[in-house]
GROMACS .gro file of C-alpha atoms in nm:
model
  401
    1UNK     CA    1  -0.245   0.700  -0.122
    2UNK     CA    2  -0.116   0.539   0.132
    3UNK     CA    3   0.279   0.473   0.142
    4UNK     CA    4   0.332   0.083   0.185
    5UNK     CA    5   0.528   0.137   0.504
    6UNK     CA    6   0.243   0.318   0.664
    7UNK     CA    7  -0.004   0.066   0.577
    8UNK     CA    8   0.179  -0.220   0.664
    9UNK     CA    9   0.209  -0.027   1.011
   10UNK     CA   10  -0.131   0.029   1.033
   11UNK     CA   11  -0.208  -0.339   0.973
   12UNK     CA   12   0.030  -0.477   1.240
   13UNK     CA   13  -0.072  -0.209   1.508
   14UNK     CA   14  -0.423  -0.370   1.471
   15UNK     CA   15  -0.370  -0.714   1.539
   16UNK     CA   16  -0.267  -0.926   1.800
   17UNK     CA   17  -0.082  -1.253   1.857
   18UNK     CA   18  -0.285  -1.568   1.864
   19UNK     CA   19  -0.316  -1.756   2.206
   20UNK     CA   20  -0.141  -2.035   2.289
   21UNK     CA   21  -0.219  -2.408   2.275
   22UNK     CA   22  -0.041  -2.717   2.375
   23UNK     CA   23   0.084  -2.958   2.115
   24UNK     CA   24   0.266  -3.260   2.074
   25UNK     CA   25   0.619  -3.229   1.993
   26UNK     CA   26   0.598  -3.354   1.631
   27UNK     CA   27   0.301  -3.139   1.584
   28UNK     CA   28   0.508  -2.793   1.674
   29UNK     CA   29   0.720  -2.784   1.369
   30UNK     CA   30   0.707  -2.444   1.248
   31UNK     CA   31   0.484  -2.331   1.504
   32UNK     CA   32   0.588  -2.021   1.728
   33UNK     CA   33   0.711  -2.080   2.064
   34UNK     CA   34   0.463  -1.949   2.341
   35UNK     CA   35   0.654  -2.009   2.624
   36UNK     CA   36   1.021  -2.085   2.721
   37UNK     CA   37   1.156  -2.421   2.702
   38UNK     CA   38   1.400  -2.509   2.992
   39UNK     CA   39   1.596  -2.831   2.984
   40UNK     CA   40   1.457  -3.083   3.224
   41UNK     CA   41   1.754  -3.285   3.256
   42UNK     CA   42   2.138  -3.246   3.184
   43UNK     CA   43   2.292  -3.355   2.862
   44UNK     CA   44   2.508  -3.506   2.863
   45UNK     CA   45   2.395  -3.678   3.220
   46UNK     CA   46   2.758  -3.811   3.290
   47UNK     CA   47   3.055  -3.797   3.150
   48UNK     CA   48   3.085  -4.003   2.797
   49UNK     CA   49   3.304  -4.141   2.563
   50UNK     CA   50   3.316  -3.979   2.237
   51UNK     CA   51   3.511  -4.254   2.035
   52UNK     CA   52   3.516  -4.661   2.028
   53UNK     CA   53   3.823  -4.753   2.237
   54UNK     CA   54   3.919  -4.842   2.597
   55UNK     CA   55   3.863  -4.628   2.922
   56UNK     CA   56   4.178  -4.583   3.131
   57UNK     CA   57   4.362  -4.389   3.380
   58UNK     CA   58   4.587  -4.124   3.198
   59UNK     CA   59   4.885  -4.227   3.453
   60UNK     CA   60   4.880  -4.580   3.262
   61UNK     CA   61   4.840  -4.441   2.926
   62UNK     CA   62   5.211  -4.432   2.808
   63UNK     CA   63   5.285  -4.573   2.483
   64UNK     CA   64   5.380  -4.937   2.501
   65UNK     CA   65   5.219  -5.023   2.808
   66UNK     CA   66   5.005  -5.344   2.811
   67UNK     CA   67   4.686  -5.302   3.056
   68UNK     CA   68   4.431  -5.582   3.148
   69UNK     CA   69   4.108  -5.545   3.023
   70UNK     CA   70   3.850  -5.605   3.310
   71UNK     CA   71   3.512  -5.541   3.144
   72UNK     CA   72   3.340  -5.379   2.864
   73UNK     CA   73   3.061  -5.052   2.848
   74UNK     CA   74   2.841  -5.053   2.559
   75UNK     CA   75   2.639  -4.756   2.530
   76UNK     CA   76   2.329  -4.767   2.746
   77UNK     CA   77   2.541  -5.038   2.985
   78UNK     CA   78   2.747  -4.883   3.197
   79UNK     CA   79   3.055  -5.078   3.360
   80UNK     CA   80   2.957  -5.154   3.730
   81UNK     CA   81   3.320  -5.138   3.886
   82UNK     CA   82   3.597  -4.922   3.927
   83UNK     CA   83   3.909  -4.884   3.676
   84UNK     CA   84   4.217  -4.935   3.896
   85UNK     CA   85   4.583  -4.921   3.830
   86UNK     CA   86   4.722  -5.119   3.541
   87UNK     CA   87   4.333  -5.167   3.433
   88UNK     CA   88   4.132  -5.077   3.128
   89UNK     CA   89   3.760  -5.130   3.024
   90UNK     CA   90   3.668  -5.183   2.655
   91UNK     CA   91   3.410  -4.865   2.573
   92UNK     CA   92   3.185  -4.775   2.288
   93UNK     CA   93   3.073  -4.417   2.204
   94UNK     CA   94   2.813  -4.290   2.397
   95UNK     CA   95   2.920  -4.515   2.696
   96UNK     CA   96   2.938  -4.372   3.049
   97UNK     CA   97   3.291  -4.351   3.184
   98UNK     CA   98   3.356  -4.550   3.424
   99UNK     CA   99   3.474  -4.466   3.800
  100UNK     CA  100   3.844  -4.408   3.787
  101UNK     CA  101   3.906  -4.352   3.429
  102UNK     CA  102   4.006  -3.994   3.279
  103UNK     CA  103   4.136  -4.103   2.958
  104UNK     CA  104   4.026  -4.288   2.624
  105UNK     CA  105   4.251  -4.449   2.416
  106UNK     CA  106   4.095  -4.503   2.055
  107UNK     CA  107   4.070  -4.846   1.914
  108UNK     CA  108   4.275  -4.759   1.614
  109UNK     CA  109   4.578  -4.674   1.874
  110UNK     CA  110   4.537  -5.029   2.066
  111UNK     CA  111   4.635  -5.351   1.993
  112UNK     CA  112   4.385  -5.612   2.160
  113UNK     CA  113   4.506  -5.964   2.336
  114UNK     CA  114   4.380  -6.221   2.522
  115UNK     CA  115   4.245  -6.037   2.800
  116UNK     CA  116   4.475  -5.722   2.767
  117UNK     CA  117   4.553  -5.407   2.540
  118UNK     CA  118   4.869  -5.257   2.443
  119UNK     CA  119   4.863  -4.885   2.360
  120UNK     CA  120   5.030  -4.803   2.031
  121UNK     CA  121   5.006  -4.417   2.137
  122UNK     CA  122   5.001  -4.247   2.452
  123UNK     CA  123   4.672  -4.113   2.585
  124UNK     CA  124   4.607  -3.742   2.748
  125UNK     CA  125   4.336  -3.676   3.049
  126UNK     CA  126   4.018  -3.568   2.911
  127UNK     CA  127   4.097  -3.637   2.570
  128UNK     CA  128   3.788  -3.820   2.342
  129UNK     CA  129   3.533  -3.754   2.711
  130UNK     CA  130   3.270  -3.558   2.663
  131UNK     CA  131   3.183  -3.418   3.036
  132UNK     CA  132   2.861  -3.381   3.200
  133UNK     CA  133   2.651  -3.122   3.087
  134UNK     CA  134   2.844  -3.056   2.779
  135UNK     CA  135   2.539  -2.959   2.565
  136UNK     CA  136   2.319  -2.822   2.870
  137UNK     CA  137   2.207  -2.870   3.239
  138UNK     CA  138   1.888  -2.903   3.404
  139UNK     CA  139   1.704  -2.562   3.410
  140UNK     CA  140   1.869  -2.407   3.128
  141UNK     CA  141   1.666  -2.184   2.877
  142UNK     CA  142   1.711  -2.338   2.553
  143UNK     CA  143   1.433  -2.211   2.363
  144UNK     CA  144   1.274  -1.863   2.383
  145UNK     CA  145   0.917  -1.780   2.315
  146UNK     CA  146   0.877  -1.568   1.961
  147UNK     CA  147   1.068  -1.845   1.772
  148UNK     CA  148   0.965  -2.027   1.483
  149UNK     CA  149   1.036  -2.382   1.532
  150UNK     CA  150   1.285  -2.548   1.275
  151UNK     CA  151   1.369  -2.916   1.266
  152UNK     CA  152   1.658  -2.851   1.479
  153UNK     CA  153   1.463  -2.673   1.770
  154UNK     CA  154   1.244  -3.005   1.795
  155UNK     CA  155   1.544  -3.233   1.827
  156UNK     CA  156   1.682  -3.004   2.095
  157UNK     CA  157   1.316  -2.977   2.274
  158UNK     CA  158   1.325  -3.358   2.260
  159UNK     CA  159   1.668  -3.421   2.404
  160UNK     CA  160   1.543  -3.186   2.674
  161UNK     CA  161   1.275  -3.458   2.735
  162UNK     CA  162   0.972  -3.201   2.617
  163UNK     CA  163   0.669  -3.433   2.488
  164UNK     CA  164   0.472  -3.146   2.456
  165UNK     CA  165   0.544  -2.774   2.359
  166UNK     CA  166   0.374  -2.465   2.438
  167UNK     CA  167   0.315  -2.259   2.079
  168UNK     CA  168   0.080  -2.024   1.932
  169UNK     CA  169  -0.236  -2.115   1.736
  170UNK     CA  170  -0.211  -2.135   1.382
  171UNK     CA  171  -0.387  -1.818   1.227
  172UNK     CA  172  -0.695  -1.930   1.061
  173UNK     CA  173  -0.708  -1.740   0.747
  174UNK     CA  174  -1.026  -1.720   0.552
  175UNK     CA  175  -0.997  -1.669   0.188
  176UNK     CA  176  -1.254  -1.537  -0.033
  177UNK     CA  177  -1.226  -1.495  -0.387
  178UNK     CA  178  -1.500  -1.302  -0.617
  179UNK     CA  179  -1.615  -1.236  -0.976
  180UNK     CA  180  -1.840  -1.363  -1.205
  181UNK     CA  181  -1.590  -1.497  -1.437
  182UNK     CA  182  -1.415  -1.717  -1.231
  183UNK     CA  183  -1.444  -2.077  -1.200
  184UNK     CA  184  -1.245  -2.376  -0.998
  185UNK     CA  185  -0.980  -2.549  -1.152
  186UNK     CA  186  -1.077  -2.814  -1.366
  187UNK     CA  187  -1.450  -2.676  -1.412
  188UNK     CA  188  -1.574  -2.640  -1.721
  189UNK     CA  189  -1.435  -2.263  -1.848
  190UNK     CA  190  -1.758  -2.080  -2.006
  191UNK     CA  191  -1.686  -1.804  -2.280
  192UNK     CA  192  -1.539  -1.491  -2.113
  193UNK     CA  193  -1.447  -1.730  -1.768
  194UNK     CA  194  -1.094  -1.753  -1.626
  195UNK     CA  195  -0.976  -2.024  -1.386
  196UNK     CA  196  -0.923  -1.899  -0.998
  197UNK     CA  197  -0.560  -1.903  -0.951
  198UNK     CA  198  -0.547  -1.642  -0.666
  199UNK     CA  199  -0.749  -1.843  -0.386
  200UNK     CA  200  -0.518  -2.148  -0.440
  201UNK     CA  201  -0.205  -1.956  -0.426
  202UNK     CA  202  -0.303  -1.744  -0.125
  203UNK     CA  203  -0.404  -2.072   0.047
  204UNK     CA  204  -0.059  -2.198  -0.028
  205UNK     CA  205   0.113  -1.879   0.099
  206UNK     CA  206  -0.111  -1.908   0.436
  207UNK     CA  207   0.051  -2.237   0.490
  208UNK     CA  208   0.426  -2.149   0.419
  209UNK     CA  209   0.362  -1.880   0.676
  210UNK     CA  210   0.242  -2.134   0.951
  211UNK     CA  211  -0.143  -2.041   0.923
  212UNK     CA  212  -0.465  -2.285   0.831
  213UNK     CA  213  -0.603  -2.139   0.487
  214UNK     CA  214  -0.997  -2.180   0.500
  215UNK     CA  215  -1.108  -2.137   0.141
  216UNK     CA  216  -1.477  -2.016   0.119
  217UNK     CA  217  -1.716  -2.052  -0.181
  218UNK     CA  218  -1.627  -1.821  -0.478
  219UNK     CA  219  -1.876  -1.537  -0.461
  220UNK     CA  220  -2.061  -1.375  -0.762
  221UNK     CA  221  -2.035  -1.023  -0.839
  222UNK     CA  222  -2.386  -0.964  -0.639
  223UNK     CA  223  -2.390  -0.780  -0.319
  224UNK     CA  224  -2.594  -1.082  -0.145
  225UNK     CA  225  -2.324  -1.354  -0.287
  226UNK     CA  226  -2.016  -1.172  -0.146
  227UNK     CA  227  -2.221  -1.100   0.189
  228UNK     CA  228  -2.305  -1.433   0.226
  229UNK     CA  229  -1.985  -1.595   0.148
  230UNK     CA  230  -1.780  -1.338   0.372
  231UNK     CA  231  -2.047  -1.482   0.676
  232UNK     CA  232  -1.837  -1.790   0.652
  233UNK     CA  233  -1.524  -1.639   0.818
  234UNK     CA  234  -1.693  -1.585   1.164
  235UNK     CA  235  -1.433  -1.732   1.363
  236UNK     CA  236  -1.133  -1.692   1.151
  237UNK     CA  237  -0.856  -1.452   1.260
  238UNK     CA  238  -0.836  -1.259   0.917
  239UNK     CA  239  -1.060  -1.261   0.633
  240UNK     CA  240  -0.882  -1.203   0.291
  241UNK     CA  241  -1.072  -1.126  -0.006
  242UNK     CA  242  -0.926  -1.116  -0.390
  243UNK     CA  243  -1.075  -0.906  -0.632
  244UNK     CA  244  -1.365  -0.652  -0.601
  245UNK     CA  245  -1.130  -0.434  -0.423
  246UNK     CA  246  -1.167  -0.120  -0.690
  247UNK     CA  247  -1.422   0.143  -0.719
  248UNK     CA  248  -1.569   0.003  -1.070
  249UNK     CA  249  -1.936  -0.081  -1.111
  250UNK     CA  250  -1.857  -0.448  -1.060
  251UNK     CA  251  -1.613  -0.407  -0.752
  252UNK     CA  252  -1.856  -0.467  -0.489
  253UNK     CA  253  -1.675  -0.597  -0.164
  254UNK     CA  254  -1.714  -0.275   0.030
  255UNK     CA  255  -2.079  -0.221  -0.073
  256UNK     CA  256  -2.178  -0.589   0.005
  257UNK     CA  257  -2.009  -0.585   0.360
  258UNK     CA  258  -2.069  -0.229   0.457
  259UNK     CA  259  -2.446  -0.343   0.595
  260UNK     CA  260  -2.246  -0.613   0.790
  261UNK     CA  261  -2.060  -0.371   0.994
  262UNK     CA  262  -1.736  -0.344   0.746
  263UNK     CA  263  -1.519  -0.048   0.896
  264UNK     CA  264  -1.265   0.059   0.638
  265UNK     CA  265  -0.931   0.210   0.749
  266UNK     CA  266  -0.786   0.264   0.402
  267UNK     CA  267  -0.790   0.139   0.066
  268UNK     CA  268  -0.553   0.286  -0.150
  269UNK     CA  269  -0.165   0.215  -0.156
  270UNK     CA  270   0.062   0.395  -0.369
  271UNK     CA  271   0.246   0.088  -0.528
  272UNK     CA  272   0.277  -0.138  -0.817
  273UNK     CA  273   0.142  -0.370  -0.856
  274UNK     CA  274  -0.182  -0.331  -0.624
  275UNK     CA  275  -0.329   0.003  -0.560
  276UNK     CA  276  -0.637  -0.098  -0.486
  277UNK     CA  277  -0.607  -0.270  -0.152
  278UNK     CA  278  -0.848  -0.249   0.156
  279UNK     CA  279  -0.786  -0.279   0.523
  280UNK     CA  280  -1.051  -0.282   0.776
  281UNK     CA  281  -1.268  -0.480   0.992
  282UNK     CA  282  -1.587  -0.703   0.961
  283UNK     CA  283  -1.739  -0.690   1.322
  284UNK     CA  284  -1.501  -0.906   1.509
  285UNK     CA  285  -1.285  -1.014   1.189
  286UNK     CA  286  -0.997  -0.797   1.021
  287UNK     CA  287  -1.077  -0.782   0.682
  288UNK     CA  288  -0.759  -0.762   0.414
  289UNK     CA  289  -0.906  -0.707   0.076
  290UNK     CA  290  -0.696  -0.795  -0.217
  291UNK     CA  291  -0.687  -0.721  -0.572
  292UNK     CA  292  -0.806  -0.919  -0.833
  293UNK     CA  293  -0.513  -0.931  -1.072
  294UNK     CA  294  -0.308  -1.238  -0.996
  295UNK     CA  295   0.039  -1.098  -0.974
  296UNK     CA  296  -0.107  -0.785  -0.777
  297UNK     CA  297  -0.250  -1.001  -0.528
  298UNK     CA  298   0.037  -1.204  -0.461
  299UNK     CA  299   0.275  -0.913  -0.431
  300UNK     CA  300   0.013  -0.755  -0.201
  301UNK     CA  301   0.017  -1.102   0.004
  302UNK     CA  302   0.381  -1.090   0.031
  303UNK     CA  303   0.412  -0.725   0.166
  304UNK     CA  304   0.079  -0.703   0.373
  305UNK     CA  305  -0.076  -1.055   0.420
  306UNK     CA  306   0.298  -1.239   0.525
  307UNK     CA  307   0.384  -0.978   0.819
  308UNK     CA  308   0.009  -0.991   0.892
  309UNK     CA  309   0.048  -1.369   0.967
  310UNK     CA  310   0.353  -1.332   1.146
  311UNK     CA  311   0.226  -1.078   1.377
  312UNK     CA  312  -0.077  -1.306   1.443
  313UNK     CA  313   0.154  -1.637   1.464
  314UNK     CA  314   0.348  -1.481   1.745
  315UNK     CA  315   0.652  -1.370   1.575
  316UNK     CA  316   0.797  -1.026   1.709
  317UNK     CA  317   0.981  -0.896   1.381
  318UNK     CA  318   0.678  -0.912   1.105
  319UNK     CA  319   0.911  -0.690   0.844
  320UNK     CA  320   0.984  -0.822   0.516
  321UNK     CA  321   1.336  -0.963   0.492
  322UNK     CA  322   1.529  -0.720   0.236
  323UNK     CA  323   1.838  -0.792   0.107
  324UNK     CA  324   2.089  -0.590  -0.105
  325UNK     CA  325   2.149  -0.660  -0.466
  326UNK     CA  326   2.382  -0.523  -0.735
  327UNK     CA  327   2.175  -0.443  -1.078
  328UNK     CA  328   2.299  -0.634  -1.355
  329UNK     CA  329   2.135  -0.420  -1.578
  330UNK     CA  330   2.003  -0.066  -1.632
  331UNK     CA  331   1.665   0.051  -1.457
  332UNK     CA  332   1.442   0.313  -1.555
  333UNK     CA  333   1.309   0.602  -1.370
  334UNK     CA  334   1.002   0.500  -1.167
  335UNK     CA  335   0.705   0.708  -1.127
  336UNK     CA  336   0.538   0.856  -0.837
  337UNK     CA  337   0.427   0.470  -0.684
  338UNK     CA  338   0.649   0.240  -0.504
  339UNK     CA  339   0.719  -0.039  -0.760
  340UNK     CA  340   0.783  -0.406  -0.691
  341UNK     CA  341   0.946  -0.560  -1.025
  342UNK     CA  342   0.966  -0.952  -1.094
  343UNK     CA  343   1.317  -0.988  -1.114
  344UNK     CA  344   1.600  -1.274  -1.166
  345UNK     CA  345   1.867  -1.370  -0.949
  346UNK     CA  346   2.242  -1.467  -1.016
  347UNK     CA  347   2.556  -1.466  -0.824
  348UNK     CA  348   2.827  -1.235  -0.927
  349UNK     CA  349   3.215  -1.318  -0.929
  350UNK     CA  350   3.295  -1.183  -0.580
  351UNK     CA  351   2.980  -1.387  -0.453
  352UNK     CA  352   2.714  -1.064  -0.471
  353UNK     CA  353   2.345  -1.098  -0.555
  354UNK     CA  354   2.291  -0.986  -0.920
  355UNK     CA  355   1.966  -0.860  -1.000
  356UNK     CA  356   1.763  -0.829  -1.334
  357UNK     CA  357   1.422  -0.740  -1.377
  358UNK     CA  358   1.199  -0.916  -1.618
  359UNK     CA  359   1.152  -0.749  -1.955
  360UNK     CA  360   0.730  -0.788  -1.922
  361UNK     CA  361   0.608  -0.680  -1.607
  362UNK     CA  362   0.217  -0.722  -1.672
  363UNK     CA  363   0.038  -0.782  -1.351
  364UNK     CA  364  -0.179  -1.041  -1.517
  365UNK     CA  365   0.142  -1.281  -1.594
  366UNK     CA  366   0.152  -1.535  -1.339
  367UNK     CA  367   0.398  -1.734  -1.523
  368UNK     CA  368   0.665  -1.437  -1.481
  369UNK     CA  369   0.605  -1.459  -1.152
  370UNK     CA  370   0.665  -1.807  -1.106
  371UNK     CA  371   0.991  -1.780  -1.281
  372UNK     CA  372   1.112  -1.500  -1.091
  373UNK     CA  373   1.374  -1.534  -0.786
  374UNK     CA  374   1.296  -1.178  -0.657
  375UNK     CA  375   1.056  -0.893  -0.623
  376UNK     CA  376   1.294  -0.574  -0.675
  377UNK     CA  377   1.169  -0.256  -0.476
  378UNK     CA  378   1.185   0.076  -0.640
  379UNK     CA  379   1.113   0.388  -0.433
  380UNK     CA  380   0.855   0.640  -0.536
  381UNK     CA  381   1.027   0.892  -0.811
  382UNK     CA  382   1.363   0.661  -0.792
  383UNK     CA  383   1.598   0.781  -1.051
  384UNK     CA  384   1.717   0.578  -1.357
  385UNK     CA  385   1.995   0.305  -1.234
  386UNK     CA  386   2.281   0.200  -1.463
  387UNK     CA  387   2.413  -0.169  -1.416
  388UNK     CA  388   2.625  -0.205  -1.099
  389UNK     CA  389   2.387   0.021  -0.845
  390UNK     CA  390   2.299  -0.109  -0.526
  391UNK     CA  391   1.896  -0.177  -0.491
  392UNK     CA  392   1.677  -0.373  -0.247
  393UNK     CA  393   1.523  -0.713  -0.324
  394UNK     CA  394   1.274  -1.002  -0.141
  395UNK     CA  395   1.414  -1.325  -0.212
  396UNK     CA  396   1.108  -1.543  -0.251
  397UNK     CA  397   1.259  -1.855  -0.157
  398UNK     CA  398   1.342  -1.719   0.181
  399UNK     CA  399   0.971  -1.631   0.213
  400UNK     CA  400   0.882  -2.022   0.150
  401UNK     CA  401   0.742  -1.921  -0.153
   0.00000   0.00000   0.00000
């Protein structure tokens, strides 16, 4: 059986980022930038006032001085003249600093009279002034390719005068659930049937990673049904199947897709939950075959589908973000497979992450997974650990899950 790290490396080595497309700025959130974003203007374009008050010459700014108010400068309406000796201009936050002025008197430090203003406090040159180019200058590279765009990035690109951005096309991920026993949520449940949860959970995971899920019709446990449903994945960037990945009499994914050109790279992983996992290519479409047990399917999706989507989406680093935590309870010795325990996380007195594995780890128990905050990784043959030891975890909230 293949180690988890080697399996992930082989998956990522077989994938390339999607091509670039140009989208309107509001549609670029959570997409991965495909080209650098350079400032198209200088920000701010001129020296501005950072506060409401009066613009004046610092040389006239002694405490107790009285100056003649010669005009007003609201934001967007610069004062047309020049501030001379003994003069001041009423100014507001974001307004252009008038020529001749080099200081701002805060309005709370001023006493306004009939056409004049008296200084309660002395001013300092440059105080409360935002100089031209304080944030960035035209031509500065503000955002680099390979960055997943946040709301803050969108704001920066807008400020730099970009109405459109070049981003990697969102990966289209086809999802095919297989099994005679599964039905869609809300449908009548036959004797021996179960509600299909994997496809919907995987679709949500695909959206969390910035992709577009394509839900294919459920395929029955018949070769022709699986083949027909898989054929609808043409044009997608990745086909994900769930169920039928093992070697039982009714595990038919490989048998059904072999005549269509399925080339399997590997299909067994030394991990728990999720040993039966297929990686290969169906013609031009990469294929990831996940187990049918819900927890196994989602755990494998976190470890393999998430990084695969990151690579397809244009991110340079596709490794899962493991963090260190301290055991809040003892852990038993592990066996020969890498184990991913559903776990709960708290904060210790010193602020460190404290992790406790759930008592029940059955791979069918979605309720335990939904209530967990993390997956706790245990290496093959890891020894028993007492409370207070350091371990590695994946925080599910950090993955958007």
